[in-house]
XYZ file of C-alpha atoms in Angstrom:
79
model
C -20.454 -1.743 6.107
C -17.933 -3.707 3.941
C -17.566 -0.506 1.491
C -15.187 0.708 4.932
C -12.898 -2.333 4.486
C -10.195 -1.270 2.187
C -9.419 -5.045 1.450
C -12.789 -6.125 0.561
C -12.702 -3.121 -1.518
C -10.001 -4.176 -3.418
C -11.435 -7.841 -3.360
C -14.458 -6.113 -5.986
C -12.618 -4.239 -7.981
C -8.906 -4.204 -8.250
C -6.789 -0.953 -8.987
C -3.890 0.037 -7.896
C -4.840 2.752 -5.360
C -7.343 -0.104 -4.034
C -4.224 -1.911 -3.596
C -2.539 0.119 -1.421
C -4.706 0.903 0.397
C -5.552 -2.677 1.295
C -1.820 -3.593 2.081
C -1.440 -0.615 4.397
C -4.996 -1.617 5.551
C -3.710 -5.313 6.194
C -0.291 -4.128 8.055
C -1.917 -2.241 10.530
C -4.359 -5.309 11.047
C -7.028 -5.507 9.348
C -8.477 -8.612 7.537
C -11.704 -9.404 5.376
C -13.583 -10.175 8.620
C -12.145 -7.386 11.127
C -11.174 -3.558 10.604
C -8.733 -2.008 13.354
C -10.242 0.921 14.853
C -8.420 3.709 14.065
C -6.775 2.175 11.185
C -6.345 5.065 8.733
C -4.858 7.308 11.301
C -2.475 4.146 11.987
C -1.975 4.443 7.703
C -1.212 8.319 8.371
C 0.867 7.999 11.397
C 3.064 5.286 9.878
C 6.870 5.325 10.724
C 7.717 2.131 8.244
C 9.405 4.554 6.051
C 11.704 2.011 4.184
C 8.072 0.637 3.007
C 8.102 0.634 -0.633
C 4.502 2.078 -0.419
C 5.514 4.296 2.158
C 5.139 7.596 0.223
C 1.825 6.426 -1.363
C 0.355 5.312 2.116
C -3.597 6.671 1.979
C -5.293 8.824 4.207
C -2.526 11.515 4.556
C -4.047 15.110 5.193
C -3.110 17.653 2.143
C -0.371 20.174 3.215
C -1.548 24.004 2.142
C 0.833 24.114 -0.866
C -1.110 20.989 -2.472
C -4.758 22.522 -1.161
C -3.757 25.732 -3.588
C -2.239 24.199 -6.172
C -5.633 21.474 -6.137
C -7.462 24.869 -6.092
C -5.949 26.394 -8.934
C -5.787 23.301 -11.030
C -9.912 23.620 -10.826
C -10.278 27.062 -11.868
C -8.094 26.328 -14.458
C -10.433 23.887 -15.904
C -13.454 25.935 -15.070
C -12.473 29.072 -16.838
């Protein structure tokens, strides 16, 4: 079940969204050996909002607006 651990993850193939999400991974406490249960609501829940990476933080539930605009950005493409 490594493929769950976001810094493992990052460990096999570095990117920058990989990165992320292993530092916000790693401050709620997870290591290479141990995932925190509940970890990517921890990620969404996250007050630490003078975090650099605060506005990229993973895991966050699209808002309506961004669900349409997603939506419309496919038929675009489709069409």
């Amino acid at each position: 079940m490594s493929y769950l651990n976001p810094i493992l993850n990052f460990d096999k193939a570095p990117t920058r969204g990989k990165a992320i999400k292993a530092m916000c991974a790693h401050c709620m406490g997870c290591t290479r050996d141990h995932i925190e249960v509940g970890f990517r609501e921890s990620v969404r829940n996250c007050t630490a909002t003078g975090c650099p990476l605060y506005m990229y933080r993973p895991y966050q539930k699209k808002g309506k607006d961004e669900e349409n605009r997603d939506q419309e950005d496919v038929s675009a493409h489709t069409a």
